[in-house]
Coordinates of C-alpha atoms and ligand atoms in Angstrom, one line a residue:
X1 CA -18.5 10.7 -23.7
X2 CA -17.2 8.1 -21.7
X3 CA -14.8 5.1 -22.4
X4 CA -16.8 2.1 -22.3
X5 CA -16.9 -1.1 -24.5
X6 CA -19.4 0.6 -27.1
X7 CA -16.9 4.0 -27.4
X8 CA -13.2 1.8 -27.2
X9 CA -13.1 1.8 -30.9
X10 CA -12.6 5.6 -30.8
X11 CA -9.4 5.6 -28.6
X12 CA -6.4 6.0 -30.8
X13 CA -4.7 3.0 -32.3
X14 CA -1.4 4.2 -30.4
X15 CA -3.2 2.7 -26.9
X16 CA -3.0 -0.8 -26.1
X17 CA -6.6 -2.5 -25.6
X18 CA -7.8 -6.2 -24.5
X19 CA -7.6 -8.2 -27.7
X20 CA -8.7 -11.2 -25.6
X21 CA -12.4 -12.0 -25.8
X22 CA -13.3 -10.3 -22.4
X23 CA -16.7 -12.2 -22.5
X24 CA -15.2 -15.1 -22.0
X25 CA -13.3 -15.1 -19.2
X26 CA -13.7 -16.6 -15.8
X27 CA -13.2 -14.2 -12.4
X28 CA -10.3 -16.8 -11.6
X29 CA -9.4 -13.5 -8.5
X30 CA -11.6 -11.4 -6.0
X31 CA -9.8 -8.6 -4.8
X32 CA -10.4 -6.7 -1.7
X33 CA -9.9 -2.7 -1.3
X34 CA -9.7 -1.4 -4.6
X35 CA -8.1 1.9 -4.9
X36 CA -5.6 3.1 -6.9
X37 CA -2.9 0.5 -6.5
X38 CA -4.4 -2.4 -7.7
X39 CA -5.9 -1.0 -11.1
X40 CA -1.7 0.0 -11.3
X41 CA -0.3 -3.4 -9.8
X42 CA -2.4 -6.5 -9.4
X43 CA -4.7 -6.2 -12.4
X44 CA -1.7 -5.2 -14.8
X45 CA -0.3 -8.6 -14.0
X46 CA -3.9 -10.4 -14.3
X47 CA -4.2 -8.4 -17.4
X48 CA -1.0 -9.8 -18.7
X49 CA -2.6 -13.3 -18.1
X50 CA -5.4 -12.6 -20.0
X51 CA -3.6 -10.9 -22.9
X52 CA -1.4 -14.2 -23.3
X53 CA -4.2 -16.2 -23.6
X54 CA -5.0 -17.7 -20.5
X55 CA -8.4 -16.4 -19.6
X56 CA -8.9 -18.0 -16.0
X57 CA -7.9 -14.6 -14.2
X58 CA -10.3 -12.0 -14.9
X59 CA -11.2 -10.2 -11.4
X60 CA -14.0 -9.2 -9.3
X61 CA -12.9 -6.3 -7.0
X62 CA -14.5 -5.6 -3.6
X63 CA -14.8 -1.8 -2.3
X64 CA -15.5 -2.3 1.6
X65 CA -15.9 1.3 1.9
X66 CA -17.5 3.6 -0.4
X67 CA -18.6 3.3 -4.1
X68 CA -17.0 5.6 -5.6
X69 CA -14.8 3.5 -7.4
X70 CA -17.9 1.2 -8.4
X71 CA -19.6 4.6 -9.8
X72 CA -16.3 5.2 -11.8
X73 CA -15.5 1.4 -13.6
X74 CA -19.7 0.3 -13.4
X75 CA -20.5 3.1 -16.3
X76 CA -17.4 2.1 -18.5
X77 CA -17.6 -1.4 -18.2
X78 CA -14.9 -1.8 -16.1
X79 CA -12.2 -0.5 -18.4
X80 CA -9.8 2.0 -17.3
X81 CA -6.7 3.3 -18.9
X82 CA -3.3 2.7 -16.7
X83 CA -0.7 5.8 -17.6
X84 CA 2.8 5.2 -17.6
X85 CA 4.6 8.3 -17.1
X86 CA 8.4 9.1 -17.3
X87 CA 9.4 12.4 -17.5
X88 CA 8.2 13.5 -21.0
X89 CA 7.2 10.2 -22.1
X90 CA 3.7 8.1 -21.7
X91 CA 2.3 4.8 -22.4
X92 CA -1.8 3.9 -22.1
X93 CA -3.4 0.9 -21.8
X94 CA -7.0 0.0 -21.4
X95 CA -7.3 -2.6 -19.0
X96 CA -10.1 -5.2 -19.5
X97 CA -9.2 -7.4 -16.6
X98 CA -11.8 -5.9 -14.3
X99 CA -15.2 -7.6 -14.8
X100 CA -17.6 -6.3 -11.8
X101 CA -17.5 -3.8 -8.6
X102 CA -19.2 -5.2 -5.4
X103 CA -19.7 -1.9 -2.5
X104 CA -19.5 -4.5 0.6
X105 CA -21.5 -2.1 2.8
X106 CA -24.3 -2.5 -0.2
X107 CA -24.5 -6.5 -0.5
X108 CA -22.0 -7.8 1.6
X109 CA -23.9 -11.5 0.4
X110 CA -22.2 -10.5 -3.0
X111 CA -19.1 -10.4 -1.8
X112 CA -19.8 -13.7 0.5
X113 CA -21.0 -15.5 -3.2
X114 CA -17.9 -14.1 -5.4
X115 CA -15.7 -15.7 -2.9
X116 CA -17.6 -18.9 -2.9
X117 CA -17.6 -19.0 -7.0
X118 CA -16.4 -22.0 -8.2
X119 CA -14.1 -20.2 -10.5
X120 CA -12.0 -18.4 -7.6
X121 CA -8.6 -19.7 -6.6
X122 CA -6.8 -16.8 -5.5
X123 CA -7.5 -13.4 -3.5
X124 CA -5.6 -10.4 -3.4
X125 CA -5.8 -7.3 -0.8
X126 CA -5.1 -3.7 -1.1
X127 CA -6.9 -2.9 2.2
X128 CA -4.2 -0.3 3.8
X129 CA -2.2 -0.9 6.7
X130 CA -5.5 0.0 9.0
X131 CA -7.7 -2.4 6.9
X132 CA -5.9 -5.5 9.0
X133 CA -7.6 -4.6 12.3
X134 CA -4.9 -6.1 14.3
X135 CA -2.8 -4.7 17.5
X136 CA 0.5 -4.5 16.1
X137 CA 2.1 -5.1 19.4
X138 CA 0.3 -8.1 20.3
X139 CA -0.7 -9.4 16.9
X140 CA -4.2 -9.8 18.5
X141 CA -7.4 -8.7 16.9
X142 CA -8.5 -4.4 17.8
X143 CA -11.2 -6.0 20.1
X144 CA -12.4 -2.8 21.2
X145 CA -13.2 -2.0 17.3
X146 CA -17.1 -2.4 16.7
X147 CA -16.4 -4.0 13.2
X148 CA -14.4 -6.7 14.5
X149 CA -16.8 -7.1 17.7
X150 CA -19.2 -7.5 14.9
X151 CA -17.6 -9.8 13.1
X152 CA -16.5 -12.1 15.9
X153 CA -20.3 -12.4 16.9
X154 CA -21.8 -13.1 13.4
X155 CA -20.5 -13.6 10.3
X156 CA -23.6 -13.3 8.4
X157 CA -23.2 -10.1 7.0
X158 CA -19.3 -9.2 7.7
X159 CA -18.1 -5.6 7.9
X160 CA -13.8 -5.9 7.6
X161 CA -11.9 -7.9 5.2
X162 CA -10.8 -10.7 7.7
X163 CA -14.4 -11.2 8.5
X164 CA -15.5 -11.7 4.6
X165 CA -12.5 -13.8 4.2
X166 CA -13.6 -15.8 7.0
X167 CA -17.6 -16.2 5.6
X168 CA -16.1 -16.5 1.8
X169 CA -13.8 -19.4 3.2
X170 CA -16.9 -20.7 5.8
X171 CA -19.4 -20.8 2.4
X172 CA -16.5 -22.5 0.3
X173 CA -15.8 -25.3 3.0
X174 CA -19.9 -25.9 2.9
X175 CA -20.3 -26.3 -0.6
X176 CA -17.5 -28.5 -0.9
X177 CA -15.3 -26.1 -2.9
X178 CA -11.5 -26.1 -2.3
X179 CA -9.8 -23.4 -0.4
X180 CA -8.0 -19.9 -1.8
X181 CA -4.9 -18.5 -1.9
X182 CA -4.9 -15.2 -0.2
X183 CA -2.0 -12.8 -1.1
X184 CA -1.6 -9.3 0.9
X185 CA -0.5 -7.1 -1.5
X186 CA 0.1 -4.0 1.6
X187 CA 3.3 -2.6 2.8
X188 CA 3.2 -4.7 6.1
X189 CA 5.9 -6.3 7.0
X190 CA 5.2 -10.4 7.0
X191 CA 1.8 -9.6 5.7
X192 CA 0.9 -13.2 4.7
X193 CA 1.1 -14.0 8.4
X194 CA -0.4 -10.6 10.0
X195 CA -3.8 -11.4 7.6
X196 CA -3.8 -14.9 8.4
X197 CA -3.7 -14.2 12.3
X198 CA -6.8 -11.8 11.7
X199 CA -8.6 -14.4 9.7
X200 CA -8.4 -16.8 11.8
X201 CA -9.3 -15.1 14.8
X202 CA -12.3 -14.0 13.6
X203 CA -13.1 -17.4 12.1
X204 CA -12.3 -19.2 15.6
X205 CA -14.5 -16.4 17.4
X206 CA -17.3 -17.8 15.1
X207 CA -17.0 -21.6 14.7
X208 CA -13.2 -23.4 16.0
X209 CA -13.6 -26.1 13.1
X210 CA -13.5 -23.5 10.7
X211 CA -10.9 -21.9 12.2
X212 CA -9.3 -25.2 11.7
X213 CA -10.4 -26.1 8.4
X214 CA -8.5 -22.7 7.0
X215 CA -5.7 -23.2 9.1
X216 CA -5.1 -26.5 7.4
X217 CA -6.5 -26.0 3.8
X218 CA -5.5 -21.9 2.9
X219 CA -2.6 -20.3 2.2
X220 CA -1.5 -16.9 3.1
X221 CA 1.8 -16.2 1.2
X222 CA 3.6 -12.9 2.2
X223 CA 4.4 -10.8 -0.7
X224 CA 6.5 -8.0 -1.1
X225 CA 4.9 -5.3 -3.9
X226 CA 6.4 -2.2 -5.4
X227 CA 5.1 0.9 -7.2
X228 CA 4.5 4.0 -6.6
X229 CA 1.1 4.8 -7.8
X230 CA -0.3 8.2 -6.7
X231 CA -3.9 9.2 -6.5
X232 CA -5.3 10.5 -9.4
X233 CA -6.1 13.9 -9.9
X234 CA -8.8 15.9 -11.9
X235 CA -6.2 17.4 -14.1
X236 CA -4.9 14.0 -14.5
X237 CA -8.4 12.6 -15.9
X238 CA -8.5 16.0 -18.1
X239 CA -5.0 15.5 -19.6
X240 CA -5.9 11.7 -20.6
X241 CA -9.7 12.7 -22.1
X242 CA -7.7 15.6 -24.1
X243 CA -5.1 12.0 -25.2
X244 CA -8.2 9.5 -25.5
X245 CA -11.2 11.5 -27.0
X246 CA -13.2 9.8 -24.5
X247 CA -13.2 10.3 -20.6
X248 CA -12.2 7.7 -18.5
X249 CA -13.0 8.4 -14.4
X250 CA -11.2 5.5 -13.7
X251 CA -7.5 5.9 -15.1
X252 CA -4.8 5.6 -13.0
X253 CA -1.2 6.9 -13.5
X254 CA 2.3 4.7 -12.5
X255 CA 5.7 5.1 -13.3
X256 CA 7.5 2.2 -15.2
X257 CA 9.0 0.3 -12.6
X258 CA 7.0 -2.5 -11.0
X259 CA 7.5 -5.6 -8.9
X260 CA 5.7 -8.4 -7.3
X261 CA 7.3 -11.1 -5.1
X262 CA 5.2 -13.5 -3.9
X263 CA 5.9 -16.4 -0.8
X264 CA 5.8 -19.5 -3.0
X265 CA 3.1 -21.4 -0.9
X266 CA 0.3 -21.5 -3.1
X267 CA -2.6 -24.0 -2.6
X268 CA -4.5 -23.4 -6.1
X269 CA -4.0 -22.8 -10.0
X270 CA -2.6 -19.8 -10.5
X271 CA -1.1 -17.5 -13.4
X272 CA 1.9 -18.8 -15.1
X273 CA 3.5 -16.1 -12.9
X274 CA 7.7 -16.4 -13.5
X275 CA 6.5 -15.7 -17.3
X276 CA 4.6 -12.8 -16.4
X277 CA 7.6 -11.3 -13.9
X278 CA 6.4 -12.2 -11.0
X279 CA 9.0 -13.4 -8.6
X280 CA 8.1 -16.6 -6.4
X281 CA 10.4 -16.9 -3.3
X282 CA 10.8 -19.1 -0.7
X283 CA 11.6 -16.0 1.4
X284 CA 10.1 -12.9 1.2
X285 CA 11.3 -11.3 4.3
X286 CA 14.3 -10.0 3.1
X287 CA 12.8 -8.5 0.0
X288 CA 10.1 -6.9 2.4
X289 CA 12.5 -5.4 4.6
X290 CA 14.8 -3.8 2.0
X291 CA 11.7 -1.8 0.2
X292 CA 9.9 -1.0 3.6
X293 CA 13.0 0.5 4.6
X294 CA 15.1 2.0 1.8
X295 CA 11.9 2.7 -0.2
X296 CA 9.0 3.1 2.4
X297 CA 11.4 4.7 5.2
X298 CA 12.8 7.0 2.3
X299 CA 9.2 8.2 1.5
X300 CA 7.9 8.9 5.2
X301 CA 11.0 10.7 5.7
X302 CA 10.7 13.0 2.9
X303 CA 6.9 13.0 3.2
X304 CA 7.0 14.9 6.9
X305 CA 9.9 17.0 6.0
X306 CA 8.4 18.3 3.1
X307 CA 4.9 18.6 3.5
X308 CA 6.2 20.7 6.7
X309 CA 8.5 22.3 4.2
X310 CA 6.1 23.8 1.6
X311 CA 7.4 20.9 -1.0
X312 CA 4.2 19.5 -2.6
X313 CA 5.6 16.9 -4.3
X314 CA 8.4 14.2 -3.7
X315 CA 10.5 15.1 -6.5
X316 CA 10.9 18.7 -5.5
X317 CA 12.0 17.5 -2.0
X318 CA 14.5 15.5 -3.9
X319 CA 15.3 18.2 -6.5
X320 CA 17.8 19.9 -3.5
X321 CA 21.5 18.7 -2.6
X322 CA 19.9 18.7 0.9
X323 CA 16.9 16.8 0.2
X324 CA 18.7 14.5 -1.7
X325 CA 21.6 14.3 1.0
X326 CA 19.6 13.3 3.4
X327 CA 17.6 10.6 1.6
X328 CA 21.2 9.3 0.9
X329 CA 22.4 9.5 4.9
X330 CA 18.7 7.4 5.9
X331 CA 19.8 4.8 3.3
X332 CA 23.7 4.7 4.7
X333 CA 21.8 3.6 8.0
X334 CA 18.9 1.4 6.7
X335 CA 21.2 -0.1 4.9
X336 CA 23.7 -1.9 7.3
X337 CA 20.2 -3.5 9.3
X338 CA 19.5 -5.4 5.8
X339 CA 20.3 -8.6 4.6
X340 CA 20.4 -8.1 1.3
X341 CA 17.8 -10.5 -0.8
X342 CA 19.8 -13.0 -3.6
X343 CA 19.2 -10.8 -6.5
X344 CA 19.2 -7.2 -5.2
X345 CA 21.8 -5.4 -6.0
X346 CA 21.4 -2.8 -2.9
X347 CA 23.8 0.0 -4.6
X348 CA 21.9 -0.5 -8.0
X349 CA 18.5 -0.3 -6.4
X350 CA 19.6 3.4 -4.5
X351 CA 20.4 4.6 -7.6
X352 CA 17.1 3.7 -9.2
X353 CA 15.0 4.4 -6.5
X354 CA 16.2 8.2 -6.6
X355 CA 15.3 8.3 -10.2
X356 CA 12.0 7.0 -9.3
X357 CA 11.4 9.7 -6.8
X358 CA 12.7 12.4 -9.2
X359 CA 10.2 11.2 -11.7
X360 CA 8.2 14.9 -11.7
X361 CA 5.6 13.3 -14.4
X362 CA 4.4 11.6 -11.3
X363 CA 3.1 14.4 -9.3
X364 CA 3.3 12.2 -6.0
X365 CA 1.9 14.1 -3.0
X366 CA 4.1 14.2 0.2
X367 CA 0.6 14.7 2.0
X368 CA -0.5 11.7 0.7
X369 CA 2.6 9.5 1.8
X370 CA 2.4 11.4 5.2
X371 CA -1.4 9.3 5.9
X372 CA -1.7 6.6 8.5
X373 CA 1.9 7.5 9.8
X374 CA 0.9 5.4 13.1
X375 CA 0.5 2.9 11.0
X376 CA 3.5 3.1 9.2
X377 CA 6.6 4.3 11.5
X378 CA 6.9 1.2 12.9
X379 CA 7.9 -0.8 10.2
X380 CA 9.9 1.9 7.9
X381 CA 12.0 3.6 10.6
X382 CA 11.6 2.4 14.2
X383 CA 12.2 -0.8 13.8
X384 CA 15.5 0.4 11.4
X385 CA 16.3 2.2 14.1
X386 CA 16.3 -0.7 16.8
X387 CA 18.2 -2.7 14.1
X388 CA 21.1 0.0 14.1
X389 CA 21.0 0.8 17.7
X390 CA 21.2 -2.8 18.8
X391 CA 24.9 -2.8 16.7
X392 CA 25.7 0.3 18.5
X393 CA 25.1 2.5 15.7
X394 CA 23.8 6.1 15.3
X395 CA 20.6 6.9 13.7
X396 CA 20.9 10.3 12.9
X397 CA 18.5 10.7 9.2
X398 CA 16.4 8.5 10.8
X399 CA 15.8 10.1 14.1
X400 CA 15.1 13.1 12.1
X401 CA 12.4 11.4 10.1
X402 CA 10.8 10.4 13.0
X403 CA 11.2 13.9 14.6
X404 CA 9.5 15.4 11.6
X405 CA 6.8 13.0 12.1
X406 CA 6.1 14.3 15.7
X407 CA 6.1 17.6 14.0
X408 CA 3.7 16.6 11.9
X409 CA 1.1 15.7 14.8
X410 CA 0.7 19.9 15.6
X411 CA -1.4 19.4 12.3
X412 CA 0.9 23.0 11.3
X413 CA 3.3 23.3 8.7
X414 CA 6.5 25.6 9.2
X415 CA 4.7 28.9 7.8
X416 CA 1.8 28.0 9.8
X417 CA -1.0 27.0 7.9
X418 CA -3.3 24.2 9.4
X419 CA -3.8 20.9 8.1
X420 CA -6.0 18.1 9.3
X421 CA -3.6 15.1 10.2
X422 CA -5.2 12.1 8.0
X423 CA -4.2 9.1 10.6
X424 CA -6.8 6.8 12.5
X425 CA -5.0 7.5 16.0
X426 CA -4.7 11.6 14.8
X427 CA -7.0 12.5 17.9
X428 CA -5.2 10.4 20.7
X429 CA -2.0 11.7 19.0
X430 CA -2.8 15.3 18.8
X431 CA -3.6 15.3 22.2
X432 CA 0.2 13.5 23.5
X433 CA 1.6 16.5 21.2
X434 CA -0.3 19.1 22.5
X435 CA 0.1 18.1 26.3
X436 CA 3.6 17.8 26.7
X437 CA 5.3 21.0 28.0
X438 CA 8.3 21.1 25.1
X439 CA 10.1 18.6 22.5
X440 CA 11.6 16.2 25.2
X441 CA 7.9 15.4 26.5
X442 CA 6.6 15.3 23.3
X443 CA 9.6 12.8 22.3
X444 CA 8.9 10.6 25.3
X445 CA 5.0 11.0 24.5
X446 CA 4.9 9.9 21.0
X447 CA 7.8 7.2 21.5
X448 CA 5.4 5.6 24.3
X449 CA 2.9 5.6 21.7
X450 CA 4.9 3.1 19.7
X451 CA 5.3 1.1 23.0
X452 CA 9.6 2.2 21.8
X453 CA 12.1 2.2 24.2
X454 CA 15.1 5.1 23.3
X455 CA 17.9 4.7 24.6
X456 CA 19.6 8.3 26.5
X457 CA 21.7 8.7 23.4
X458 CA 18.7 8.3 20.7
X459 CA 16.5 10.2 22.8
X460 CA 18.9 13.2 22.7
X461 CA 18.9 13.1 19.2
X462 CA 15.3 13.0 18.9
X463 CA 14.9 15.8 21.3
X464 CA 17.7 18.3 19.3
X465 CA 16.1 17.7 15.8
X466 CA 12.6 18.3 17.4
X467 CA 13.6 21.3 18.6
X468 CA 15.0 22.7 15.4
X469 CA 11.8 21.9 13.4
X470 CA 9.9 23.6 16.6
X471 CA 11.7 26.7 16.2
X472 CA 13.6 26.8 12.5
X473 CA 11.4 24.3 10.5
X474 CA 12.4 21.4 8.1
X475 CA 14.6 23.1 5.4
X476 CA 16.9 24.1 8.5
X477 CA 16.5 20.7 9.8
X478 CA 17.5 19.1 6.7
X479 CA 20.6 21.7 5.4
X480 CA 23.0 20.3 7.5
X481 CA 22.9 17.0 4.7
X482 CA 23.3 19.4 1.5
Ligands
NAI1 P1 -6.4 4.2 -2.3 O1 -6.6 5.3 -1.4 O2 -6.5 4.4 -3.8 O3 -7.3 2.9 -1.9 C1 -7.3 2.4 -0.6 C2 -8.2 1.2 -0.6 O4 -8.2 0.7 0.8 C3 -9.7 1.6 -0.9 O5 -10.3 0.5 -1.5 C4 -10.2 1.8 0.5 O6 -11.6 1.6 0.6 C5 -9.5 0.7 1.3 N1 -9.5 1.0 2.7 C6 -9.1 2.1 3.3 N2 -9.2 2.0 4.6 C7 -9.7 0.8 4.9 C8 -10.1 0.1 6.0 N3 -10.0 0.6 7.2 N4 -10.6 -1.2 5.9 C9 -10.7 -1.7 4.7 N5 -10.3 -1.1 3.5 C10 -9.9 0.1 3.6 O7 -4.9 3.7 -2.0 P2 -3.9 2.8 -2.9 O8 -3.0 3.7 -3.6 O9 -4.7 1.8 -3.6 O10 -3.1 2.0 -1.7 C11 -3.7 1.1 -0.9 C12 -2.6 0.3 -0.2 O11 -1.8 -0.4 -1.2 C13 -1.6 1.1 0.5 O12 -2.0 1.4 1.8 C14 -0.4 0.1 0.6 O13 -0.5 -0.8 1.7 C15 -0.5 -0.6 -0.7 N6 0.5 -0.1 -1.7 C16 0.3 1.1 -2.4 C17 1.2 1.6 -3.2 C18 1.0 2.9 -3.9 O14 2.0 3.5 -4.4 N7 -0.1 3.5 -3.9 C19 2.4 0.8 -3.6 C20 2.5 -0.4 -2.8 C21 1.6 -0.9 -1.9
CS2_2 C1 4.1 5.3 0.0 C2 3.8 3.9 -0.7 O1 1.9 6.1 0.4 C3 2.9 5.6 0.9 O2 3.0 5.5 2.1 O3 5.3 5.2 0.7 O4 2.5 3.7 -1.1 C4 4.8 3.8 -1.9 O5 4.4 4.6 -3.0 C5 4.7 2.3 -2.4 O6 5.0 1.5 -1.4 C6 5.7 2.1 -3.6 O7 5.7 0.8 -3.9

């Protein structure tokens, strides 16, 4: 049996469910790209909302690729449970904020129309670092991507999120409706800007006054947005049927800690957010670049290292003096390239983050963290890397993160078993790995990927901890931190 409006009354009293009269509420939000973080993140705080009695913010999510999670939420009404879990203890919620699934690729006029409702003011998007369809280099749209060439030529039936955006916004300007806030909720560094570059280029391709119009009228605050949220497992929807006595497809499971910073540049109603602990910022940069690189930079690190290592999980990479040590030396070095945000405590926050990545309820995958590392490095370690050699620093943990991502490209662990390398450019950089003669090609081959200049010194130390994971693998790479 599964959970659904008609079987909620049979989950135990002990789990939280909407008391608000979910009939009644308006879908005040549209996000794009729902996965797993958003039923965590977002739609807890929307949720929130809702449960306090302002009923403006119920959501309409978009899936722009596949339906599974439609097929999960459409058969239980769009409730889900989120599972909070810390060490031996949980906490479950249903969460009614959810009202409707659209599969873009279905009915992307759906998605066009929830855009255009008169009851939508703001936009969030969980779309992955890929999802933006912009050269990170130039900032310029991936023209030689068919969705975008698509989009650019017609937006009557978009394919990526910029181009919806742009129709969504193009249908709201001709009805008269006011404009949207749009809030990137994705581990990007100045991610308010980077979407609003890829909007309106795909606008401007299609009509300049539009391109205009959104320019003037929308808002694209940056946001900085924090918890770790793995994908659920089987065993993880068999554990919570065993809890609810119903089966819920769509649960997701978190760890307690959760935060949401938000540029404050909004152009519509929103939540009342400060009383539902979301921070608005003038800045968000700062707070950006101290999670991308303690956090983020911490979890790539550990993510190539032990994936190569046998470790499943983060928190048995952790569970090691070495593991642990070296997390510690990559923060020592992030941590002189921040400036610390008003508010964040940066010795407080490394204490709390390595309780968060000891948290073994979680059951976070490194191969999961390890995905889309071209789209990642740049922004967790290279560029904290540029930061500390431009002071005349060493980067020593971090040029051995990086090294264990080139590793990582010979799609082999360290006892040899074979792995397909989960990364849009995986081909193109399977093929710089394979065709370089030893580490020091392979070094200058995956750096010239990245467009990164290495100085001698940096290069050399590259090159020496390539060459140990080459020949002794990551637990010798990583013992000299224990
Ligand atoms: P997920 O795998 O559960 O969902 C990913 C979503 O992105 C799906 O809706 C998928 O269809 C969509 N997507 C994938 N490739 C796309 C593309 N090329 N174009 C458009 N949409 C695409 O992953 P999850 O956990 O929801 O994470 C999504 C993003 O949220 C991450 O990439 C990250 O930027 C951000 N995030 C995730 C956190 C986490 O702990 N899971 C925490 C903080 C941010
Ligand atoms: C992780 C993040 O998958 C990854 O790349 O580093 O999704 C991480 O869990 C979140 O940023 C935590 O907020």
């Amino acid at each position: 049996m599964r959970l659904s409006n008609e079987t909620l009354g049979r989950v135990p009293a002990t789990v939280a469910h909407p008391a608000y009269d979910r009939a009644g509420v308006k879908r005040g939000v549209v996000h794009l790209g729902i996965g797993a973080f958003h039923r965590a993140h977002q739609a807890a705080y929307f949720e929130a909302a809702l449960a306090a009695g302002d009923l403006r913010w119920g959501i309409t999510s978009v899936s722009l690729r596949s339906a599974g999670v439609r097929d999960q939420l459409a058969p239980q009404d769009c409730l889900y449970a989120l599972v909070v879990r810390d060490g031996d203890a949980r906490t479950t919620a249903i969460v009614g904020a959810e009202q409707a699934v659209l599969v873009a690729p279905e009915d992307p006029q759906a998605v066009i129309d929830a855009l255009a409702h008169p009851d939508a003011r703001i936009v969030t998007l969980t779309i992955t670092e890929k999802g933006y369809k912009l050269d990170r280099a130039t900032g310029t749209l991936l023209s030689d991507d068919p969705d975008v060439a698509a989009d650019c030529a017609s937006l009557a039936a978009p394919r990526t999120a910029p181009g919806f955006l742009a129709a969504g916004l193009a249908a709201r300007r001709a009805a008269g409706l006011g404009p949207l806030t749009v809030i990137s909720c994705d581990n990007l560094p100045h991610n308010g800007k980077l979407l609003r570059d890829a909007v309106l280029a795909v606008a401007r391709a299609n009509d300049p006054a539009l391109a205009d119009w959104i320019a003037n009228e929308v808002a694209f605050p940056a946001s900085m947005i924090d918890r770790i949220v793995p994908a659920t497992t089987p065993e993880d929807i068999a554990a919570l049927a065993a809890d609810l006595g119903v089966e819920d497809r769509a649960m997701v499971k978190t760890e307690p800690f959760t935060q949401w910073v938000v540029e404050d540049t909004f152009v519509t109603e929103r939540p009342d957010f400060s009383a539902l602990g979301v921070q608005l910022t003038k800045s968000v940069a700062p707070w950006e670049d101290a999670k991308l690189r303690l956090l983020n930079g911490a979890h790539s690190g550990i993510a190539y290292l032990g994936a190569l290592a046998g470790d499943d999980f983060v928190h048995q990479f952790v569970a090691t003096p070495a593991g642990r040590g070296f997390v510690e030396a990559l923060w020592d070095e992030a941590q002189t390239t921040l400036n610390s945000p008003d508010g964040l405590d940066i010795a407080a926050y490394r204490v709390d983050l390595m309780g968060r990545f000891a948290n073994s309820a979680l059951q976070h995958r490194t191969r999961q963290i390890a995905m889309d590392g071209s789209q990642k490095l740049p922004q967790r370690l290279l560029a904290t890397i540029a930061g500390r050699r431009a002071a005349g620093q060493s980067a020593d943990a971090l040029a051995l993160a990086v090294a264990a991502w080139m590793r990582w490209q010979s799609g082999q662990t360290d006892v040899g078993e074979r792995f397909t390398v989960d990364d849009p450019a995986a081909a193109h950089l399977g093929a710089l790995s394979a065709g370089a003669a030893d580490a020091a090609e392979r070094v200058d081959a995956l750096l010239g990927f990245f467009g990164f200049a290495a100085d001698a010194d940096l290069r050399q130390t590259i090159v020496a901890h390539l060459d140990v994971l080459e020949q002794d693998g990551a637990r010798a790479a990583v013992s000299p931190y224990g």
